[in-house]
PDB file of C-alpha atoms in Angstrom:
ATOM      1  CA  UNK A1063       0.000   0.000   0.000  1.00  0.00           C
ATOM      2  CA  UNK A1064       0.980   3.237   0.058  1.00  0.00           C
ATOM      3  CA  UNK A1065      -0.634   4.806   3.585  1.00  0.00           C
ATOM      4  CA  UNK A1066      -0.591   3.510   7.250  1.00  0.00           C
ATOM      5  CA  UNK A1067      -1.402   5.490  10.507  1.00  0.00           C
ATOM      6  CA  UNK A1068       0.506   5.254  13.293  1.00  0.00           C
ATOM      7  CA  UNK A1069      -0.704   4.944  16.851  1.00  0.00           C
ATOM      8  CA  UNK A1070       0.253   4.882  20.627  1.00  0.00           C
ATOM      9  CA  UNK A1071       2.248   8.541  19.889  1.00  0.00           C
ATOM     10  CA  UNK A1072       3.417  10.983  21.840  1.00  0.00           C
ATOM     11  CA  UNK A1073       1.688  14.496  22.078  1.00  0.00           C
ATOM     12  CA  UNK A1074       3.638  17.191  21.113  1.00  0.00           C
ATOM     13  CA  UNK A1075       6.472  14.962  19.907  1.00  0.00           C
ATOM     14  CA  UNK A1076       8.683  14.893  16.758  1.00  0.00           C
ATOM     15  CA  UNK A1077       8.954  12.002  14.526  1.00  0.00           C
ATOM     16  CA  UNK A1078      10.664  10.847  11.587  1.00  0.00           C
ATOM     17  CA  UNK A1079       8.989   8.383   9.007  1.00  0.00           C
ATOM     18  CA  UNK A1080      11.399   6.620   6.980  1.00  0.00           C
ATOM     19  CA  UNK A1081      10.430   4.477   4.300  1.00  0.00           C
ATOM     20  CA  UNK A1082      12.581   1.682   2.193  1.00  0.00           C
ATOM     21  CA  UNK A1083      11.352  -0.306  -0.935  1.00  0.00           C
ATOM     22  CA  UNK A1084      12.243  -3.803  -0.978  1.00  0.00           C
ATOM     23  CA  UNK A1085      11.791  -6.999  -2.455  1.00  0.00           C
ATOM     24  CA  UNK A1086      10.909 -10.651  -1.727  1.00  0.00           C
ATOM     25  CA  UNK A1087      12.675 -13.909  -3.128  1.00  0.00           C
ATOM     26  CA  UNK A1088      12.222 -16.959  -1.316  1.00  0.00           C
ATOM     27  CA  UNK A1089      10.998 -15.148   1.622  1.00  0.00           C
ATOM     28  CA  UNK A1090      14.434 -13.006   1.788  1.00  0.00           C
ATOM     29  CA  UNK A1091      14.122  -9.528   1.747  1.00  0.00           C
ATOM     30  CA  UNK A1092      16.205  -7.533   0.058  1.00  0.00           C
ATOM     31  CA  UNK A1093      16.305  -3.449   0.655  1.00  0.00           C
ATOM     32  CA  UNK A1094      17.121  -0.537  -1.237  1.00  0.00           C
ATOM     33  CA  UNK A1095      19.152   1.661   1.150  1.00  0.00           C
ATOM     34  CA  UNK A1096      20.748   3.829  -0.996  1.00  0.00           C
ATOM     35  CA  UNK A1097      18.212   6.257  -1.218  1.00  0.00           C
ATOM     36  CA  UNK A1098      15.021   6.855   0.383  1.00  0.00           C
ATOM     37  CA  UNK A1099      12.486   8.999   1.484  1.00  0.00           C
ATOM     38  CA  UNK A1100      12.315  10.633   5.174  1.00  0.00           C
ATOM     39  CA  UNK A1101      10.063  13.128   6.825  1.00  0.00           C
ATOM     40  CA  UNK A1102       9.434  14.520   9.973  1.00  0.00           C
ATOM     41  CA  UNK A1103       6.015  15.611  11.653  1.00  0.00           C
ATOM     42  CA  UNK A1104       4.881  16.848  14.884  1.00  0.00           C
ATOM     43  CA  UNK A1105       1.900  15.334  17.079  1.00  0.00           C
ATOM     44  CA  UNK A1106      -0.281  18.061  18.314  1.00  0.00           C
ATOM     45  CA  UNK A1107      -0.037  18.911  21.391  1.00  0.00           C
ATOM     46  CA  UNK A1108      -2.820  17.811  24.075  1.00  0.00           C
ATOM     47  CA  UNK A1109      -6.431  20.574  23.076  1.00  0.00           C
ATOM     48  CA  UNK A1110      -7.047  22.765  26.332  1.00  0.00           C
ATOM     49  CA  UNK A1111     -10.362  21.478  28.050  1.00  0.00           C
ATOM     50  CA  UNK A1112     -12.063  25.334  29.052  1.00  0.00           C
ATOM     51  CA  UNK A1113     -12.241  28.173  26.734  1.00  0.00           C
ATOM     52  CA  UNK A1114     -11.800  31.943  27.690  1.00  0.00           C
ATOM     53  CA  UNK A1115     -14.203  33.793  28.668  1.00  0.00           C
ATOM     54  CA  UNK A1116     -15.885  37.469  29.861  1.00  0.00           C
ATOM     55  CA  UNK A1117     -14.499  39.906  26.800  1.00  0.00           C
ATOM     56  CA  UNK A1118     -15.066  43.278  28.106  1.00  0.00           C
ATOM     57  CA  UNK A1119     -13.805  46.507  26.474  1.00  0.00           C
ATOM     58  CA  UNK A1120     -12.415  49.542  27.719  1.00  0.00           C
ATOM     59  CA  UNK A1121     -10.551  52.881  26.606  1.00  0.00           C
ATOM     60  CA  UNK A1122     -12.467  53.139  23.182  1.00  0.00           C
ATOM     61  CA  UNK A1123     -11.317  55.512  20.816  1.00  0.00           C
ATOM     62  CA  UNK A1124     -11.656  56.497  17.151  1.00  0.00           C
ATOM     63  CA  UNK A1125      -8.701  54.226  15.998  1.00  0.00           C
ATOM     64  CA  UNK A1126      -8.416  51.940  19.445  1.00  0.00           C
ATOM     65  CA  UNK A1127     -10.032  49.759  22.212  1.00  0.00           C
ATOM     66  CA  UNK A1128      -8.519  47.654  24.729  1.00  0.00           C
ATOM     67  CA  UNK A1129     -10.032  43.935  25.715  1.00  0.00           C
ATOM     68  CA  UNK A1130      -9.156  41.747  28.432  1.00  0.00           C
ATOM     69  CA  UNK A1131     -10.643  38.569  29.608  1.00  0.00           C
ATOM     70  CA  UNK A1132     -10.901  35.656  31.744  1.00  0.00           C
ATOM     71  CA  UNK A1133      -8.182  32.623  30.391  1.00  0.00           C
ATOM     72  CA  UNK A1134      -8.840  29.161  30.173  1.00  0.00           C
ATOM     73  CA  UNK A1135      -6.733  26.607  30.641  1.00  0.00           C
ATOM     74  CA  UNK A1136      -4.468  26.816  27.260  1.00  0.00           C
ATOM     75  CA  UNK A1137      -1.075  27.569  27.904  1.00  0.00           C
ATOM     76  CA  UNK A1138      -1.350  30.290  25.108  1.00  0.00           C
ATOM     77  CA  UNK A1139      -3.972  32.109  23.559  1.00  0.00           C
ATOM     78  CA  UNK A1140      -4.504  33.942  20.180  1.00  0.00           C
ATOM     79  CA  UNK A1141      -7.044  36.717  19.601  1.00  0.00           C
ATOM     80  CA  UNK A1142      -8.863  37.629  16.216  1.00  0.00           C
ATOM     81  CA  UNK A1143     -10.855  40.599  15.211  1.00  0.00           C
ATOM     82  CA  UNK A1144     -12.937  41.039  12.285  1.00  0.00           C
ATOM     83  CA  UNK A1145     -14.523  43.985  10.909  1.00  0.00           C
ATOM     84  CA  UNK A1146     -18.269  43.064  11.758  1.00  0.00           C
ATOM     85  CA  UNK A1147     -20.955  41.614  14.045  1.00  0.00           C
ATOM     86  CA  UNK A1148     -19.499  38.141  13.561  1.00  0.00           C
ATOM     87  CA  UNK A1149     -15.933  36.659  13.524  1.00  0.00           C
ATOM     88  CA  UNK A1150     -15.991  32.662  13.221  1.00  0.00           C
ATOM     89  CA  UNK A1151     -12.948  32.122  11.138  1.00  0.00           C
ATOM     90  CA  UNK A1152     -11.641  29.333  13.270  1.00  0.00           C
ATOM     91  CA  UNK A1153      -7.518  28.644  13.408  1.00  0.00           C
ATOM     92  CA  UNK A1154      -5.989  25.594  12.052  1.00  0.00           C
ATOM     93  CA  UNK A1155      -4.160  23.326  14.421  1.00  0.00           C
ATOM     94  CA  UNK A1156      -0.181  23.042  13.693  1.00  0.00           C
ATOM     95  CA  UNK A1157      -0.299  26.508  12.035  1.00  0.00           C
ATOM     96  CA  UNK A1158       1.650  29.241  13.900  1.00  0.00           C
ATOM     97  CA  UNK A1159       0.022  32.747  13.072  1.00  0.00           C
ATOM     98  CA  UNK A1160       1.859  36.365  13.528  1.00  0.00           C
ATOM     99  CA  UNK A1161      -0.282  38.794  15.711  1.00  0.00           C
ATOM    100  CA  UNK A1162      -0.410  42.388  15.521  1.00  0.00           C
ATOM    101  CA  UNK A1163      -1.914  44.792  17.823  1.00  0.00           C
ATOM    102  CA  UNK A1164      -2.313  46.713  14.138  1.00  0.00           C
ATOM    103  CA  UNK A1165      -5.583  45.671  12.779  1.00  0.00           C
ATOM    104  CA  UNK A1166      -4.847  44.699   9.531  1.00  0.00           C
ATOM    105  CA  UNK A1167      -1.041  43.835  10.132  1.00  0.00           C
ATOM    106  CA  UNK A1168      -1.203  40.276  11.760  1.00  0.00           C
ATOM    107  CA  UNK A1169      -2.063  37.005   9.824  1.00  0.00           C
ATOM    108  CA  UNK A1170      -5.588  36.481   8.404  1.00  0.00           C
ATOM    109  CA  UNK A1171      -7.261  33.664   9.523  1.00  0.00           C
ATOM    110  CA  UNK A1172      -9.844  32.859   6.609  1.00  0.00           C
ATOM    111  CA  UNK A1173     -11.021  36.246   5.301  1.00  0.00           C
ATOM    112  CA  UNK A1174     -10.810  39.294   7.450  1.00  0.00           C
ATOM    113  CA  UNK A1175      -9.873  37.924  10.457  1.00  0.00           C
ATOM    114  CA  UNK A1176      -6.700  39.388  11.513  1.00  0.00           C
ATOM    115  CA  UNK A1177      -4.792  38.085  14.274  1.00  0.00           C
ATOM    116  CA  UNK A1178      -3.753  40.708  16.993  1.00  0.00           C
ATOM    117  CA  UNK A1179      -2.507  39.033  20.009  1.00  0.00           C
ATOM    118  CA  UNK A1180      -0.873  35.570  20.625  1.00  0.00           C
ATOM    119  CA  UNK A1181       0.478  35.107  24.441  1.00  0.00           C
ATOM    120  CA  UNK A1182      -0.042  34.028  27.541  1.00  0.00           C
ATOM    121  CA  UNK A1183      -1.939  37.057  29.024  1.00  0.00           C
ATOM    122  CA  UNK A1184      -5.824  38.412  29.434  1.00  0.00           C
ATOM    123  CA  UNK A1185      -5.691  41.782  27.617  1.00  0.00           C
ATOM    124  CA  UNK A1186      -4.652  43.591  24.250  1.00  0.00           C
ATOM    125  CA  UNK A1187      -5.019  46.719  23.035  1.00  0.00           C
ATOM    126  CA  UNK A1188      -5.894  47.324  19.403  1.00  0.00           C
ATOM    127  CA  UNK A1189      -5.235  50.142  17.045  1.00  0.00           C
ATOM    128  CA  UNK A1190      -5.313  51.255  13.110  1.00  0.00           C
ATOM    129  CA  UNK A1191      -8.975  50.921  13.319  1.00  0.00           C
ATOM    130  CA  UNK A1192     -11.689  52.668  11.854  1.00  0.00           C
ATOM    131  CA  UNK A1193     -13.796  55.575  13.154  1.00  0.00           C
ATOM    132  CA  UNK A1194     -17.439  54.138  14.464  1.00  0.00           C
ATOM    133  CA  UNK A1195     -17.069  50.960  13.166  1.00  0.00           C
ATOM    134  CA  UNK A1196     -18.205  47.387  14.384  1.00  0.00           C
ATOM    135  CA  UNK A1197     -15.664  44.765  15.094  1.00  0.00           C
ATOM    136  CA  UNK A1198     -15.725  41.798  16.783  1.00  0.00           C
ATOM    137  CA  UNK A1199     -13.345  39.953  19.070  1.00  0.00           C
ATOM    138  CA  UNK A1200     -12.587  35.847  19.103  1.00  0.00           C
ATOM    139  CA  UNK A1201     -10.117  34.202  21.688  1.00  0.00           C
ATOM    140  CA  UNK A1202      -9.027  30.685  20.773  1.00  0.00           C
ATOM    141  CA  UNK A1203      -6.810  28.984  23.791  1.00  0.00           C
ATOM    142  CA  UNK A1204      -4.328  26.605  22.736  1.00  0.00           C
ATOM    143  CA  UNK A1205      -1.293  24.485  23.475  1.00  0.00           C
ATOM    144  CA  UNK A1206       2.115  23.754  21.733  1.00  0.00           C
ATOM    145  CA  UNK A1207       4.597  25.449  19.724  1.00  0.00           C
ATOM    146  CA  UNK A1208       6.353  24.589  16.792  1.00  0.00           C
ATOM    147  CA  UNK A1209       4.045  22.901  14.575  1.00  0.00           C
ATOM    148  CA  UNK A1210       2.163  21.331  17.335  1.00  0.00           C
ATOM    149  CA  UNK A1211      -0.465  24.069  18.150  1.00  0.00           C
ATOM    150  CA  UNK A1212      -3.750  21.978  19.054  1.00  0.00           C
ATOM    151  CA  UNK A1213      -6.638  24.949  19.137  1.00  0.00           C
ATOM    152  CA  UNK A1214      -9.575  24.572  21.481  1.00  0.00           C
ATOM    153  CA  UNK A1215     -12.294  25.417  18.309  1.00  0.00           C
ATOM    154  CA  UNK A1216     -14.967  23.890  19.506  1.00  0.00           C
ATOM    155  CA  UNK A1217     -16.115  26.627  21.901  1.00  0.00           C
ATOM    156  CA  UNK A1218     -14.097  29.962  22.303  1.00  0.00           C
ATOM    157  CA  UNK A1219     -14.968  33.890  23.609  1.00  0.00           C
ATOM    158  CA  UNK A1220     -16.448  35.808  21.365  1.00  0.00           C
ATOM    159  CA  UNK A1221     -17.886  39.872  21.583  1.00  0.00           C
ATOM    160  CA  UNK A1222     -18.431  42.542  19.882  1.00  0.00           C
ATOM    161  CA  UNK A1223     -17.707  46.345  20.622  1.00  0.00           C
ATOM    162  CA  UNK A1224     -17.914  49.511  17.769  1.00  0.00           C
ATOM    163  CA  UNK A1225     -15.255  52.246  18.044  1.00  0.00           C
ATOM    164  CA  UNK A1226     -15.966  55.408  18.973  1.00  0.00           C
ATOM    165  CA  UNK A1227     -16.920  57.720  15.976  1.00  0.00           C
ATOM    166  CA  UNK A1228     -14.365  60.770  14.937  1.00  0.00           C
ATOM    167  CA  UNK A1229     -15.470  63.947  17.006  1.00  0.00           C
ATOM    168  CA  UNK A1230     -15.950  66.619  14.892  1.00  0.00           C
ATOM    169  CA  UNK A1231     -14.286  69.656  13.219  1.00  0.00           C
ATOM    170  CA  UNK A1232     -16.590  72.028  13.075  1.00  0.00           C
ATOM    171  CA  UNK A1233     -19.139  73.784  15.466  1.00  0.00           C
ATOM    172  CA  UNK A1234     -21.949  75.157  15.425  1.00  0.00           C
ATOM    173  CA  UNK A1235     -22.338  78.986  14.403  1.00  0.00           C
ATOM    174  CA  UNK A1236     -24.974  81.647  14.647  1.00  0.00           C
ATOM    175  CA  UNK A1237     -26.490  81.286  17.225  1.00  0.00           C
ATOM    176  CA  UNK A1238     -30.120  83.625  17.257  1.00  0.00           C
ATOM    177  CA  UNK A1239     -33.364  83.546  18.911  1.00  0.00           C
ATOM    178  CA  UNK A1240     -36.649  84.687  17.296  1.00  0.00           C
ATOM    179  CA  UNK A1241     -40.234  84.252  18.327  1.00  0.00           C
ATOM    180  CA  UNK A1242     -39.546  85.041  22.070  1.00  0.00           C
ATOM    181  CA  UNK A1243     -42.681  84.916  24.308  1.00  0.00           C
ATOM    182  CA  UNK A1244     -43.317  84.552  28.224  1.00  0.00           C
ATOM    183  CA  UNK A1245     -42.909  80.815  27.853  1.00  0.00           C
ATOM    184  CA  UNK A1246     -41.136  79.938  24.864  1.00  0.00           C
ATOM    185  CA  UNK A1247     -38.175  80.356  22.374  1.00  0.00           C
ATOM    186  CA  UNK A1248     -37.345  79.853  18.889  1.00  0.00           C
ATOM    187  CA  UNK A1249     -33.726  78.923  18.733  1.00  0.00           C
ATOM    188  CA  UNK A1250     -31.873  78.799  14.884  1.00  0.00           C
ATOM    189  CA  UNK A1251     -28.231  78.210  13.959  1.00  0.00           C
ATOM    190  CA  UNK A1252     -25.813  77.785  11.432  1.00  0.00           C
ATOM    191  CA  UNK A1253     -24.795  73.263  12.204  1.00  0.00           C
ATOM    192  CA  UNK A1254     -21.127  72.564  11.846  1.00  0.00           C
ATOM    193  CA  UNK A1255     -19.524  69.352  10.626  1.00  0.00           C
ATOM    194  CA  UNK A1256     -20.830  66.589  12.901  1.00  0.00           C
ATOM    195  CA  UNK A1257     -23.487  64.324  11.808  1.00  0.00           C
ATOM    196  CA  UNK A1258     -25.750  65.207  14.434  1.00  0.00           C
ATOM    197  CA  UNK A1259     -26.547  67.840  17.636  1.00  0.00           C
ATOM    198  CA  UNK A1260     -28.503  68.482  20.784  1.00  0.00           C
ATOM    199  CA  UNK A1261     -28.594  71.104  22.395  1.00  0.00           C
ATOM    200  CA  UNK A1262     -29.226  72.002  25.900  1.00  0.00           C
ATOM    201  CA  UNK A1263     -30.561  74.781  27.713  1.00  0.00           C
ATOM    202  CA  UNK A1264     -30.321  76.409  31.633  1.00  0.00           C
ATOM    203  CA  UNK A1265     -31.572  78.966  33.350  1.00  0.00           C
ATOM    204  CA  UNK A1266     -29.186  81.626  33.811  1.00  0.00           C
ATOM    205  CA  UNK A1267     -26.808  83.796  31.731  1.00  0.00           C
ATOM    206  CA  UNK A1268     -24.158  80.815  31.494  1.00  0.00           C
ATOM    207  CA  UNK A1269     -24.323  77.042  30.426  1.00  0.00           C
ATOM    208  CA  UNK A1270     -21.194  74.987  30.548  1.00  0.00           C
ATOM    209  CA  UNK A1271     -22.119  71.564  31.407  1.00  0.00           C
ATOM    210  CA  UNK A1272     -20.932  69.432  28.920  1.00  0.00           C
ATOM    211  CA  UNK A1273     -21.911  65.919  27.406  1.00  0.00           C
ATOM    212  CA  UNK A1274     -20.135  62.445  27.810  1.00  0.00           C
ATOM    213  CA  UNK A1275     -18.890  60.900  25.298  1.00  0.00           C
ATOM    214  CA  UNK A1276     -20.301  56.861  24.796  1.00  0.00           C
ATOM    215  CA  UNK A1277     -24.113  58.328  26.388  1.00  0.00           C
ATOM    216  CA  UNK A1278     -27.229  59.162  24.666  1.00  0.00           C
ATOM    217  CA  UNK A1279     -29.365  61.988  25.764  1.00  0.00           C
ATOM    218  CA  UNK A1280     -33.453  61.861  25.407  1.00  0.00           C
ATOM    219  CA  UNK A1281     -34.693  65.188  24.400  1.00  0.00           C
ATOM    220  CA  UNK A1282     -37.670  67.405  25.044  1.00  0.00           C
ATOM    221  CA  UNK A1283     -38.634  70.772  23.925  1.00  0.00           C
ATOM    222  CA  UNK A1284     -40.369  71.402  27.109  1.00  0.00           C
ATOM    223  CA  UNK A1285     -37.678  72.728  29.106  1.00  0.00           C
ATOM    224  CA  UNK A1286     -36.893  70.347  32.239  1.00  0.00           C
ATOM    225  CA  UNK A1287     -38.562  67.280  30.702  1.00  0.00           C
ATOM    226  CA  UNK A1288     -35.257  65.674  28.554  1.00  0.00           C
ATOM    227  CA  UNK A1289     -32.505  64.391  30.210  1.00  0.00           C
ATOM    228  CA  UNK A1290     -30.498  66.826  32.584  1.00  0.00           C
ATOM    229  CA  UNK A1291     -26.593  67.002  31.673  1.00  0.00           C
ATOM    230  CA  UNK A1292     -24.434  68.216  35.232  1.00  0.00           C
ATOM    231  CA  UNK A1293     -27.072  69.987  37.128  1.00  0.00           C
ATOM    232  CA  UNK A1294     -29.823  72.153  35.544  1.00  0.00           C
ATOM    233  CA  UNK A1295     -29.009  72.146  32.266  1.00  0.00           C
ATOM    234  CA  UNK A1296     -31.778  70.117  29.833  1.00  0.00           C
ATOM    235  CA  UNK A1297     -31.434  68.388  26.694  1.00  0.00           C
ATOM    236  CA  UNK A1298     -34.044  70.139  24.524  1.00  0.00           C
ATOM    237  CA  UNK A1299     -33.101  68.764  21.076  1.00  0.00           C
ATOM    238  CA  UNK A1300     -31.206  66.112  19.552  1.00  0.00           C
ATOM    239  CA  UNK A1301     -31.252  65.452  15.540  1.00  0.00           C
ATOM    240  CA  UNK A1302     -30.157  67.307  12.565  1.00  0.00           C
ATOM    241  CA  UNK A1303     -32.054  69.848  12.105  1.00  0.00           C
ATOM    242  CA  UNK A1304     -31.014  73.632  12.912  1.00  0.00           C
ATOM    243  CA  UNK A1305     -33.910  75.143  14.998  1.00  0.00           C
ATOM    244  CA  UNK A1306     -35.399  74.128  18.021  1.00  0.00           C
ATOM    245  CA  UNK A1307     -38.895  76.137  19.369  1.00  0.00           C
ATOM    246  CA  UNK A1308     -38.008  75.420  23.622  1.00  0.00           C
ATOM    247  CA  UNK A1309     -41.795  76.046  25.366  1.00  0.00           C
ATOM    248  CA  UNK A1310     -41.919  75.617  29.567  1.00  0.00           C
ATOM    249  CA  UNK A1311     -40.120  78.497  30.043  1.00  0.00           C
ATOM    250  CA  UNK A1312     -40.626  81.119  32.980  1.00  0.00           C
ATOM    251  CA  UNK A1313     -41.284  84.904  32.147  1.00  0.00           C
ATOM    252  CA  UNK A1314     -38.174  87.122  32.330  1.00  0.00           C
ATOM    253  CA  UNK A1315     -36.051  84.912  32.967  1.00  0.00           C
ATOM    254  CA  UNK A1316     -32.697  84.581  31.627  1.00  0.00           C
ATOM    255  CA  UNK A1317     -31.716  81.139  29.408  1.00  0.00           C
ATOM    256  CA  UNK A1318     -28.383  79.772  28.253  1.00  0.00           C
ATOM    257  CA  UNK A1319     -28.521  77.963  25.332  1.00  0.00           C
ATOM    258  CA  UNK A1320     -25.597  75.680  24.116  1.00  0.00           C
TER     259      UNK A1320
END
């Protein structure tokens, strides 16, 4: 024949197959030994048993986050992100791959799955990515090295975070108020660069309170009814538009709008 599989191995052990021809007269064997084939192969090492777990993300920015986790019992891990709500591409045992904390710099596993992290720790932090954009993270434990990497496929960490959009570059201008009654006002301005606005407004010749980044605000028009940002200072609109008529308001009374 030409094929045979070999039991009672080693894990994570080198081996050398060596193979002579020969042949048979009158049940004496005679063997060509002056050239022959000979190859060496790796058993996999022995697959970890429990899988990572708990992704959580942290420090988001434009172009970065940071994840850490919860190991399992692998004495290494690798981590994959794809651009996404999904990331399945699964690793191949024996195959070392080259992680980059540079989205797009390690090795792909399958298509877009680029490998940024492959060590023995619970966090990475990864960059080159793109402005509010979905990816999703995938932590494979394994053990061996050197051609005998045995990856724990069948269940693995996976999660999904989006970066945080660009802020940006341009504010809002012209601020003016028309239509000014006892209880309400017409605000109108010039919108700057960003995608969308809110604005918020507090009694008083001054309003500085300003919003966090990573929170949405529900807005009203009837001053005190949206969501309050610092203390007394009310969402009144949030969308795209460049007017907002504010009604609840007290007669002579001074408002800051921002």
């Amino acid at each position: 024949g030409s094929s045979v599989t070999v039991t009672g191995l080693s894990s994570a052990m080198a081996y050398t197959v060596t193979i002579f021809e020969y042949n048979s007269f009158l049940t004496i064997e005679y063997y060509r030994t002056s050239s022959y084939p000979s190859s060496s192969k790796t058993t996999l090492a022995a697959e970890p048993t429990s899988s990572a777990s708990g992704i959580s993300f942290s420090n988001i920015t434009p172009t970065s986050v940071s994840a850490t986790w919860t190991n399992g019992n692998g004495t290494y891990r690798i981590v994959t992100v794809k651009q996404g709500a999904t990331n399945s591409n699964l690793p191949t045992d024996g195959i070392n791959y080259a992680a980059s904390s540079n989205f797009g710099s390690g090795t792909q596993i399958g298509s877009g799955a680029y490998t940024v992290y492959d060590n023995t720790g619970s966090t990475v932090t990864v960059n080159n990515l793109s402005p509010g954009t979905q990816y999703t993270f995938s932590i494979f434990e394994y053990n061996g090295t050197s051609g005998a990497q045995n990856y724990r496929t069948t269940t693995y960490a996976t999660a999904t975070t989006t970066s945080q959009a660009s802020e940006p570059t341009q504010v809002s201008s012209s601020l003016a108020f028309t239509q000014v009654t006892g209880a309400s006002i017409t605000a109108n301005w010039q919108n700057g660069n960003g995608t969308s606005h809110i604005v918020t407004v507090k009694q008083g010749t001054t309003n500085t309170n300003l919003p966090t980044d990573f929170t949405g605000y529900t807005a009203n028009t009837t001053f005190g009814s949206g969501t309050q940002i610092g203390s007394g200072s009310y969402v009144v609109y949030s969308g795209i538009s460049n007017n907002v008529v504010v009604s609840g308001l007290t007669a002579y009374t001074d408002y800051a709008f921002s």
